CSV table of C-alpha atoms and ligand atoms in Angstrom, one decimal:
chain,number,residue,atom,x,y,z
A,1,MET,CA,16.8,-34.5,-18.3
A,2,PHE,CA,15.5,-30.9,-18.2
A,3,ASP,CA,16.1,-28.3,-15.6
A,4,THR,CA,13.4,-27.7,-13.0
A,5,LEU,CA,11.0,-24.9,-14.0
A,6,THR,CA,9.6,-22.5,-11.5
A,7,VAL,CA,6.2,-21.0,-11.8
A,8,LYS,CA,5.7,-17.6,-10.0
A,9,SER,CA,2.3,-17.4,-8.4
A,10,LYS,CA,0.3,-15.1,-6.1
A,11,PHE,CA,-0.5,-18.2,-4.0
A,12,ASN,CA,2.9,-19.8,-3.7
A,13,ASP,CA,5.6,-20.3,-6.3
A,14,TYR,CA,5.7,-23.9,-7.5
A,15,THR,CA,8.0,-26.1,-9.5
A,16,VAL,CA,7.8,-28.5,-12.4
A,17,GLU,CA,10.4,-31.3,-11.9
A,18,PHE,CA,11.2,-33.9,-14.5
A,19,VAL,CA,12.0,-37.5,-13.7
A,20,ASP,CA,13.2,-40.1,-16.2
A,21,ASN,CA,11.7,-43.2,-14.6
A,22,ILE,CA,8.3,-43.9,-13.1
A,23,ASN,CA,10.0,-45.8,-10.2
A,24,LYS,CA,11.5,-42.5,-9.1
A,25,ILE,CA,8.3,-40.5,-8.7
A,26,PHE,CA,7.7,-41.3,-5.1
A,27,GLU,CA,11.3,-40.5,-4.2
A,28,GLN,CA,10.4,-36.9,-4.8
A,29,ILE,CA,7.4,-36.9,-2.4
A,30,GLU,CA,7.4,-36.6,1.4
A,31,GLN,CA,5.6,-39.8,2.4
A,32,GLU,CA,3.6,-38.4,5.3
A,33,ASN,CA,-0.2,-37.7,5.6
A,34,TYR,CA,-0.8,-38.0,1.9
A,35,MET,CA,-3.5,-39.5,-0.2
A,36,VAL,CA,-3.3,-40.6,-3.8
A,37,PHE,CA,-6.1,-40.2,-6.4
A,38,MET,CA,-5.3,-42.2,-9.5
A,39,ASP,CA,-6.9,-42.4,-13.0
A,40,ALA,CA,-8.3,-45.9,-13.5
A,41,ASN,CA,-6.3,-46.4,-16.7
A,42,ILE,CA,-3.0,-45.6,-14.8
A,43,ASP,CA,-4.0,-48.2,-12.2
A,44,ARG,CA,-4.6,-50.7,-14.9
A,45,LEU,CA,-1.5,-50.0,-16.9
A,46,TYR,CA,1.1,-49.3,-14.1
A,47,PRO,CA,0.7,-52.0,-11.4
A,48,LEU,CA,3.9,-50.8,-9.8
A,49,LEU,CA,2.0,-47.7,-8.6
A,50,ARG,CA,-0.7,-49.7,-7.0
A,51,ASN,CA,-1.3,-49.3,-3.3
A,52,LYS,CA,-4.4,-50.4,-1.4
A,53,ASN,CA,-4.9,-46.9,-0.2
A,54,ASN,CA,-5.0,-45.3,-3.6
A,55,ILE,CA,-8.4,-44.0,-4.7
A,56,ILE,CA,-9.1,-45.0,-8.2
A,57,VAL,CA,-11.2,-42.7,-10.3
A,58,ILE,CA,-12.7,-43.4,-13.7
A,59,CYS,CA,-12.0,-40.3,-15.6
A,60,THR,CA,-14.4,-39.1,-18.3
A,61,GLU,CA,-15.6,-35.6,-19.3
A,62,ASN,CA,-19.1,-36.7,-18.2
A,63,MET,CA,-17.8,-37.3,-14.7
A,64,LYS,CA,-15.9,-34.0,-14.4
A,65,ASN,CA,-18.9,-32.5,-12.6
A,66,LEU,CA,-20.4,-32.3,-9.1
A,67,GLN,CA,-21.1,-36.0,-9.2
A,68,GLY,CA,-17.4,-36.7,-9.7
A,69,ALA,CA,-16.5,-34.1,-7.1
A,70,ASN,CA,-18.9,-35.9,-4.7
A,71,ILE,CA,-16.8,-39.1,-5.1
A,72,ILE,CA,-13.7,-37.3,-4.2
A,73,PHE,CA,-15.1,-35.4,-1.2
A,74,ASN,CA,-16.6,-38.7,0.1
A,75,ALA,CA,-13.2,-40.3,-0.1
A,76,LEU,CA,-11.5,-37.3,1.7
A,77,ILE,CA,-14.0,-37.6,4.5
A,78,GLU,CA,-13.9,-41.4,4.8
A,79,LYS,CA,-10.1,-41.4,4.9
A,80,LYS,CA,-10.3,-38.6,7.6
A,81,CYS,CA,-8.2,-36.2,5.6
A,82,ASN,CA,-7.4,-33.1,7.4
A,83,VAL,CA,-6.2,-29.6,6.6
A,84,ASN,CA,-2.6,-30.9,6.5
A,85,THR,CA,-3.3,-33.9,4.2
A,86,LYS,CA,-1.5,-33.6,0.9
A,87,LEU,CA,-3.3,-35.0,-2.2
A,88,ILE,CA,-1.3,-36.6,-5.0
A,89,VAL,CA,-3.0,-36.6,-8.4
A,90,ILE,CA,-1.8,-39.2,-10.9
A,91,GLY,CA,-3.7,-38.8,-14.2
A,92,GLY,CA,-4.7,-36.5,-17.0
A,93,GLY,CA,-6.3,-33.1,-17.2
A,94,ILE,CA,-9.7,-34.4,-16.1
A,95,LEU,CA,-8.5,-35.8,-12.8
A,96,GLN,CA,-6.3,-32.7,-12.2
A,97,ASP,CA,-9.3,-30.4,-12.8
A,98,MET,CA,-11.5,-32.5,-10.5
A,99,VAL,CA,-9.1,-33.1,-7.6
A,100,GLY,CA,-7.7,-29.6,-7.9
A,101,PHE,CA,-11.2,-28.2,-7.5
A,102,CYS,CA,-11.9,-30.4,-4.4
A,103,ALA,CA,-8.4,-29.6,-2.9
A,104,SER,CA,-9.2,-25.9,-3.3
A,105,THR,CA,-12.5,-26.1,-1.4
A,106,TYR,CA,-12.0,-28.9,1.2
A,107,TYR,CA,-11.1,-27.2,4.5
A,108,ARG,CA,-11.0,-24.0,2.3
A,109,GLY,CA,-7.9,-25.3,0.6
A,110,ILE,CA,-5.4,-28.1,1.0
A,111,ASN,CA,-2.2,-28.8,-0.8
A,112,TYR,CA,-1.8,-31.2,-3.8
A,113,ILE,CA,0.9,-32.5,-6.0
A,114,SER,CA,0.2,-33.1,-9.6
A,115,ILE,CA,1.7,-36.0,-11.6
A,116,PRO,CA,0.3,-35.5,-15.1
A,117,THR,CA,0.2,-38.6,-17.3
A,118,THR,CA,-1.2,-37.5,-20.6
A,119,LEU,CA,0.5,-35.3,-23.2
A,120,LEU,CA,-2.2,-32.6,-22.9
A,121,SER,CA,-1.8,-32.5,-19.1
A,122,GLN,CA,2.0,-32.5,-19.2
A,123,VAL,CA,2.3,-29.7,-21.8
A,124,ASP,CA,-0.6,-27.5,-20.7
A,125,SER,CA,-3.1,-28.2,-18.0
A,126,CYS,CA,-0.7,-29.1,-15.1
A,127,ILE,CA,0.4,-25.5,-14.8
A,128,GLY,CA,-1.6,-22.3,-14.3
A,129,GLY,CA,-3.7,-23.3,-11.3
A,130,LYS,CA,-7.1,-23.5,-13.0
A,131,THR,CA,-9.4,-26.1,-11.7
A,132,GLY,CA,-12.8,-26.8,-13.4
A,133,LEU,CA,-16.0,-28.8,-13.3
A,134,ASN,CA,-18.7,-29.0,-16.0
A,135,PHE,CA,-22.3,-28.3,-15.1
A,136,LYS,CA,-25.4,-28.8,-17.3
A,137,ASN,CA,-23.4,-29.2,-20.5
A,138,LYS,CA,-21.4,-26.0,-19.7
A,139,LYS,CA,-17.7,-26.7,-19.9
A,140,ASN,CA,-15.6,-25.7,-16.8
A,141,ILE,CA,-18.3,-23.4,-15.6
A,142,ILE,CA,-17.5,-24.1,-12.0
A,143,GLY,CA,-13.9,-23.6,-11.0
A,144,THR,CA,-11.2,-22.0,-8.9
A,145,PHE,CA,-7.6,-20.9,-9.1
A,146,HIS,CA,-5.6,-23.3,-6.9
A,147,PRO,CA,-2.1,-24.2,-8.1
A,148,PRO,CA,-0.4,-27.4,-7.0
A,149,LYS,CA,2.5,-27.3,-4.5
A,150,ASN,CA,4.6,-29.2,-7.0
A,151,ILE,CA,4.4,-30.9,-10.4
A,152,ILE,CA,6.4,-34.0,-11.4
A,153,ILE,CA,6.5,-34.9,-15.1
A,154,CYS,CA,7.6,-38.4,-16.2
A,155,GLN,CA,7.4,-38.8,-20.0
A,156,ASP,CA,7.5,-42.6,-19.6
A,157,PHE,CA,3.7,-42.4,-19.0
A,158,LEU,CA,3.2,-41.2,-22.6
A,159,LYS,CA,4.3,-44.6,-24.0
A,160,THR,CA,0.9,-46.1,-23.2
A,161,LEU,CA,-1.3,-43.3,-24.5
A,162,ILE,CA,-3.8,-44.4,-27.2
A,163,SER,CA,-3.4,-42.6,-30.5
A,164,LEU,CA,-6.4,-40.3,-29.9
A,165,ASP,CA,-4.9,-39.0,-26.7
A,166,PHE,CA,-1.6,-38.5,-28.4
A,167,TYR,CA,-3.2,-36.3,-31.1
A,168,ASN,CA,-5.4,-34.7,-28.4
A,169,GLY,CA,-2.2,-33.4,-26.6
A,170,MET,CA,-0.7,-32.4,-30.0
A,171,GLY,CA,-3.7,-30.1,-30.4
A,172,GLU,CA,-2.5,-27.8,-27.5
A,173,ILE,CA,1.1,-27.9,-28.9
A,174,TYR,CA,-0.3,-26.9,-32.3
A,175,LYS,CA,-2.1,-24.0,-30.6
A,176,PHE,CA,1.1,-22.8,-28.9
A,177,HIS,CA,2.9,-22.9,-32.3
A,178,ILE,CA,0.2,-20.7,-33.9
A,179,LEU,CA,0.3,-18.2,-31.1
A,180,GLN,CA,4.0,-18.0,-31.3
A,181,ASN,CA,3.9,-17.6,-35.0
A,182,LYS,CA,6.2,-20.7,-35.5
A,183,ILE,CA,3.9,-23.2,-37.1
A,184,LYS,CA,6.6,-23.9,-39.6
A,185,SER,CA,8.6,-25.7,-36.9
A,186,PHE,CA,5.7,-27.9,-35.8
A,187,SER,CA,6.0,-31.6,-36.7
A,188,ILE,CA,4.1,-34.5,-35.2
A,189,HIS,CA,7.4,-36.4,-35.5
A,190,GLY,CA,9.3,-33.8,-33.5
A,191,ASN,CA,11.0,-34.5,-30.2
A,192,ILE,CA,8.1,-34.7,-27.8
A,193,LYS,CA,10.2,-33.9,-24.7
A,194,ASP,CA,11.4,-30.7,-26.3
A,195,MET,CA,7.9,-29.8,-27.3
A,196,ILE,CA,6.6,-30.3,-23.7
A,197,TYR,CA,9.5,-28.2,-22.2
A,198,ASP,CA,9.0,-25.4,-24.8
A,199,GLY,CA,5.2,-25.4,-24.3
A,200,LEU,CA,5.5,-25.2,-20.5
A,201,LYS,CA,8.1,-22.4,-20.8
A,202,TYR,CA,5.8,-20.4,-23.1
A,203,LYS,CA,2.8,-20.8,-20.8
A,204,ILE,CA,4.8,-20.0,-17.7
A,205,ASP,CA,6.1,-16.8,-19.3
A,206,ILE,CA,2.5,-15.7,-19.9
A,207,ILE,CA,1.0,-16.7,-16.6
A,208,SER,CA,3.9,-15.0,-14.7
A,209,ARG,CA,2.5,-11.7,-16.1
A,210,ASP,CA,-1.2,-12.6,-16.0
A,211,GLU,CA,-2.1,-15.4,-13.6
A,212,PHE,CA,-5.8,-14.7,-13.4
A,213,ASP,CA,-6.8,-14.5,-17.0
A,214,LYS,CA,-7.3,-10.7,-17.1
A,215,GLY,CA,-5.1,-9.9,-20.0
A,216,GLU,CA,-2.7,-11.8,-22.2
A,217,ARG,CA,-3.4,-15.2,-20.7
A,218,ARG,CA,-6.8,-15.0,-22.5
A,219,PHE,CA,-4.8,-15.5,-25.8
A,220,LEU,CA,-4.3,-19.1,-24.6
A,221,ASN,CA,-8.0,-19.5,-25.2
A,222,PHE,CA,-7.3,-19.4,-28.9
A,223,GLY,CA,-9.4,-22.2,-30.5
A,224,HIS,CA,-11.4,-22.7,-27.3
A,225,THR,CA,-14.6,-20.7,-28.1
A,226,PHE,CA,-15.8,-23.3,-30.7
A,227,GLY,CA,-13.5,-26.0,-29.3
A,228,HIS,CA,-15.6,-26.1,-26.1
A,229,ALA,CA,-18.8,-25.8,-28.0
A,230,LEU,CA,-17.9,-28.8,-30.2
A,231,GLU,CA,-16.9,-30.8,-27.1
A,232,SER,CA,-20.4,-30.2,-25.8
A,233,SER,CA,-22.3,-30.7,-29.1
A,234,SER,CA,-20.6,-34.0,-29.6
A,235,ASN,CA,-21.2,-35.0,-26.0
A,236,TYR,CA,-17.4,-35.1,-25.5
A,237,ILE,CA,-16.7,-37.6,-28.3
A,238,ILE,CA,-14.5,-34.7,-29.6
A,239,PRO,CA,-12.0,-34.4,-26.8
A,240,HIS,CA,-10.6,-31.1,-25.6
A,241,GLY,CA,-7.3,-30.9,-27.7
A,242,ILE,CA,-9.0,-31.9,-31.0
A,243,GLY,CA,-11.8,-29.4,-30.2
A,244,VAL,CA,-9.0,-26.8,-29.9
A,245,VAL,CA,-7.6,-27.8,-33.3
A,246,ILE,CA,-11.0,-27.4,-35.0
A,247,GLY,CA,-11.7,-24.2,-33.1
A,248,SER,CA,-8.3,-22.8,-34.1
A,249,ILE,CA,-9.0,-23.5,-37.7
A,250,ILE,CA,-12.4,-21.8,-37.4
A,251,SER,CA,-10.7,-18.7,-35.9
A,252,ILE,CA,-8.1,-18.7,-38.6
A,253,ILE,CA,-10.7,-18.9,-41.4
A,254,ILE,CA,-12.7,-16.0,-39.8
A,255,SER,CA,-9.5,-14.0,-39.4
A,256,LYS,CA,-8.8,-14.5,-43.1
A,257,LYS,CA,-12.4,-13.4,-44.1
A,258,LEU,CA,-11.8,-10.2,-42.1
A,259,GLU,CA,-8.6,-9.7,-44.2
A,260,TYR,CA,-6.4,-9.8,-41.1
A,261,GLU,CA,-2.7,-10.5,-41.4
A,262,ILE,CA,-1.9,-14.2,-41.0
A,263,ASP,CA,1.5,-15.8,-41.7
A,264,ASN,CA,1.5,-19.4,-43.1
A,265,TYR,CA,-2.3,-19.7,-43.4
A,266,ASP,CA,-2.1,-22.8,-45.6
A,267,ASP,CA,0.3,-24.6,-43.1
A,268,ILE,CA,-2.0,-23.8,-40.2
A,269,ILE,CA,-5.0,-25.4,-42.1
A,270,ASN,CA,-3.0,-28.3,-43.4
A,271,ILE,CA,-1.3,-29.3,-40.2
A,272,GLY,CA,-4.6,-28.9,-38.2
A,273,THR,CA,-6.4,-31.0,-40.8
A,274,GLU,CA,-3.7,-33.7,-40.4
A,275,LEU,CA,-4.2,-33.8,-36.6
A,276,ILE,CA,-8.0,-34.0,-37.0
A,277,LYS,CA,-7.6,-36.9,-39.5
A,278,ASN,CA,-5.1,-38.7,-37.3
A,279,SER,CA,-7.4,-38.5,-34.3
A,280,GLY,CA,-9.5,-41.2,-36.0
A,281,ILE,CA,-12.8,-39.7,-34.7
A,282,LYS,CA,-15.8,-40.4,-36.9
A,283,PHE,CA,-17.3,-36.9,-37.1
A,284,LYS,CA,-21.1,-36.3,-37.4
A,285,LYS,CA,-22.6,-33.4,-39.3
A,286,LYS,CA,-25.1,-32.6,-36.5
A,287,TRP,CA,-22.2,-31.6,-34.2
A,288,PHE,CA,-21.4,-28.7,-36.5
A,289,ASP,CA,-24.9,-27.3,-36.5
A,290,PHE,CA,-24.4,-23.5,-36.5
A,291,ASP,CA,-27.4,-22.5,-34.5
A,292,LYS,CA,-26.6,-25.1,-31.8
A,293,LEU,CA,-23.0,-24.1,-31.6
A,294,ILE,CA,-23.8,-20.4,-31.4
A,295,GLN,CA,-26.2,-21.0,-28.6
A,296,ILE,CA,-23.6,-23.0,-26.6
A,297,VAL,CA,-21.0,-20.3,-27.3
A,298,LYS,CA,-23.2,-17.5,-26.1
A,299,ASN,CA,-24.0,-19.4,-22.9
A,300,ASP,CA,-20.3,-19.8,-22.2
A,301,LYS,CA,-18.9,-18.4,-19.0
A,302,LYS,CA,-16.6,-16.0,-20.8
A,303,SER,CA,-19.1,-14.7,-23.4
A,304,ASN,CA,-21.5,-12.3,-21.7
A,305,GLY,CA,-24.0,-13.3,-24.4
A,306,LYS,CA,-21.6,-12.1,-27.1
A,307,LEU,CA,-19.3,-14.0,-29.5
A,308,ILE,CA,-15.9,-13.2,-28.1
A,309,MET,CA,-13.0,-14.9,-29.9
A,310,VAL,CA,-9.2,-14.9,-30.1
A,311,LEU,CA,-8.4,-14.2,-33.7
A,312,ILE,CA,-5.1,-13.7,-35.5
A,313,ASN,CA,-4.1,-10.3,-36.9
A,314,ASN,CA,-0.3,-10.1,-36.9
A,315,GLY,CA,-0.4,-12.0,-33.6
A,316,PRO,CA,-3.4,-12.9,-31.3
A,317,ILE,CA,-6.1,-10.4,-30.7
A,318,ILE,CA,-9.4,-10.6,-28.7
A,319,GLU,CA,-12.4,-9.5,-30.5
A,320,VAL,CA,-16.2,-9.4,-30.3
A,321,VAL,CA,-17.2,-11.0,-33.7
A,322,GLU,CA,-20.4,-9.3,-35.0
A,323,ASN,CA,-20.6,-10.8,-38.5
A,324,LEU,CA,-22.3,-14.2,-37.9
A,325,TYR,CA,-22.5,-14.9,-41.6
A,326,ASP,CA,-18.6,-15.2,-41.7
A,327,VAL,CA,-18.7,-17.5,-38.7
A,328,LYS,CA,-21.4,-19.7,-40.3
A,329,GLU,CA,-19.4,-19.9,-43.5
A,330,SER,CA,-16.2,-20.8,-41.6
A,331,ILE,CA,-17.9,-23.6,-39.7
A,332,LYS,CA,-19.3,-24.9,-43.0
A,333,GLU,CA,-15.8,-24.7,-44.5
A,334,ILE,CA,-14.1,-26.7,-41.7
A,335,TYR,CA,-16.9,-29.3,-41.9
A,336,GLU,CA,-16.4,-29.7,-45.6
A,337,ILE,CA,-12.7,-30.3,-45.0
A,338,ILE,CA,-13.5,-32.9,-42.3
A,339,GLU,CA,-16.1,-34.6,-44.4
A,340,LYS,CA,-13.5,-35.4,-47.1
A,341,LEU,CA,-11.0,-36.9,-44.7
B,1,NAD,N1,-7.0,-26.6,-16.0
B,1,NAD,C1,-6.5,-26.3,-17.1
B,1,NAD,O1,-5.7,-25.3,-17.2
B,1,NAD,C2,-6.8,-27.1,-18.3
B,1,NAD,C3,-6.1,-26.8,-19.5
B,1,NAD,C4,-6.4,-27.6,-20.6
B,1,NAD,C5,-7.3,-28.6,-20.5
B,1,NAD,N2,-7.9,-28.8,-19.4
B,1,NAD,C6,-8.9,-29.9,-19.2
B,1,NAD,O2,-8.2,-31.2,-19.3
B,1,NAD,C7,-9.1,-32.2,-19.8
B,1,NAD,C8,-8.5,-33.0,-20.8
B,1,NAD,O3,-7.3,-33.6,-20.3
B,1,NAD,P1,-6.7,-35.0,-20.9
B,1,NAD,O4,-6.7,-34.8,-22.4
B,1,NAD,O5,-5.5,-35.3,-20.2
B,1,NAD,O6,-7.9,-36.0,-20.7
B,1,NAD,P2,-8.1,-37.2,-19.7
B,1,NAD,O7,-7.7,-36.8,-18.3
B,1,NAD,O8,-9.5,-37.7,-19.9
B,1,NAD,O9,-7.2,-38.3,-20.2
B,1,NAD,C9,-7.5,-38.9,-21.5
B,1,NAD,C10,-7.5,-40.4,-21.4
B,1,NAD,O10,-6.2,-40.9,-21.2
B,1,NAD,C11,-6.2,-41.9,-20.2
B,1,NAD,N3,-4.9,-41.8,-19.6
B,1,NAD,C12,-4.3,-41.0,-18.8
B,1,NAD,N4,-3.0,-41.2,-18.7
B,1,NAD,C13,-2.7,-42.2,-19.5
B,1,NAD,C14,-1.5,-43.0,-19.8
B,1,NAD,N5,-0.3,-42.6,-19.3
B,1,NAD,N6,-1.6,-44.0,-20.6
B,1,NAD,C15,-2.8,-44.4,-21.2
B,1,NAD,N7,-4.0,-43.7,-20.9
B,1,NAD,C16,-3.9,-42.7,-20.1
B,1,NAD,C17,-7.3,-41.4,-19.3
B,1,NAD,O11,-7.8,-42.5,-18.5
B,1,NAD,C18,-8.4,-40.9,-20.3
B,1,NAD,O12,-9.1,-42.1,-20.8
B,1,NAD,C19,-10.4,-31.4,-20.3
B,1,NAD,O13,-11.4,-31.6,-19.3
B,1,NAD,C20,-9.9,-30.0,-20.3
B,1,NAD,O14,-11.0,-29.1,-20.1
B,1,NAD,C21,-7.7,-28.1,-18.3
């Protein structure tokens, strides 16, 4: 097993602990005044975690909004949760974002423990303290910073992931490899535990210097500008991690058109293409409509009406992209690649 990791935070430092067996999860948690929110698929697949007091939440991107938050707030009130109640979240990034948001606002902030169960949530979304809800087709437009008190990772959960969710998580690992200029060492057959540990260490390093997304943490948004837009344009049939892969390829193609310095361009395209193919998604041309995507991107919370992207020029850079012709061509190129898969 891996050593516990510590995340430094302006709120409170918190730890990421690793347990090797699902039975041991609750051994790590003080069993007093707590309430469990559990993803409906975890409830279905892991009967040993069932408890009549658990609140079961069906987790979809279309419920990660005020309607979903309403369900959580109602449960908190019905169960008479107070300022000292500790929430335990057992699920993927969607449940974490929703319950994290509610925990940050209920009684102006109560504690929660995160038990991420998907690859994406174990390697990425469990740390950093961002919570988020979608609103009117705008991704994560409502949100707060509210880190958990503690994170417990058990990789046994990953055994039951469907293939799409495995490749979805791989999407964020792919992004970390590009940002660290080590795409050559990426393999979908690599040791998943090591990839999670390395991904977490990389993200912890960045957020320890920039917790609130003012500087270098914004590099972690690589692939997200068009990734988020594609999630929206496909009505979330393209999940977050696969959106990030496609968005990363769009960024790389634009960087190349701008004649920026990129190592291992072909590997980045080929590996990304393999992940997209393995996702098994049946892509539709209308999701890649340039005008629609640009409209979504310019409405994004981080855009200020401009097209702001993380590109690669001898490492990540943040740039306002003015040449929309290059962007249009890059989207066309990635769609042509996807069409042939
Ligand atoms: N807050 C952040 O910093 C941050 C970072 C990255 C992504 N996100 C958000 O995370 C979300 C995506 O997270 P996700 O990919 O974990 O999606 P998710 O939570 O929807 O989980 C994906 C699917 O896997 C199922 N599932 C969960 N655990 C399982 C298991 N062990 N076995 C079988 N099925 C399981 C879920 O029920 C769901 O159907 C997006 O909304 C994205 O915006 C947040």
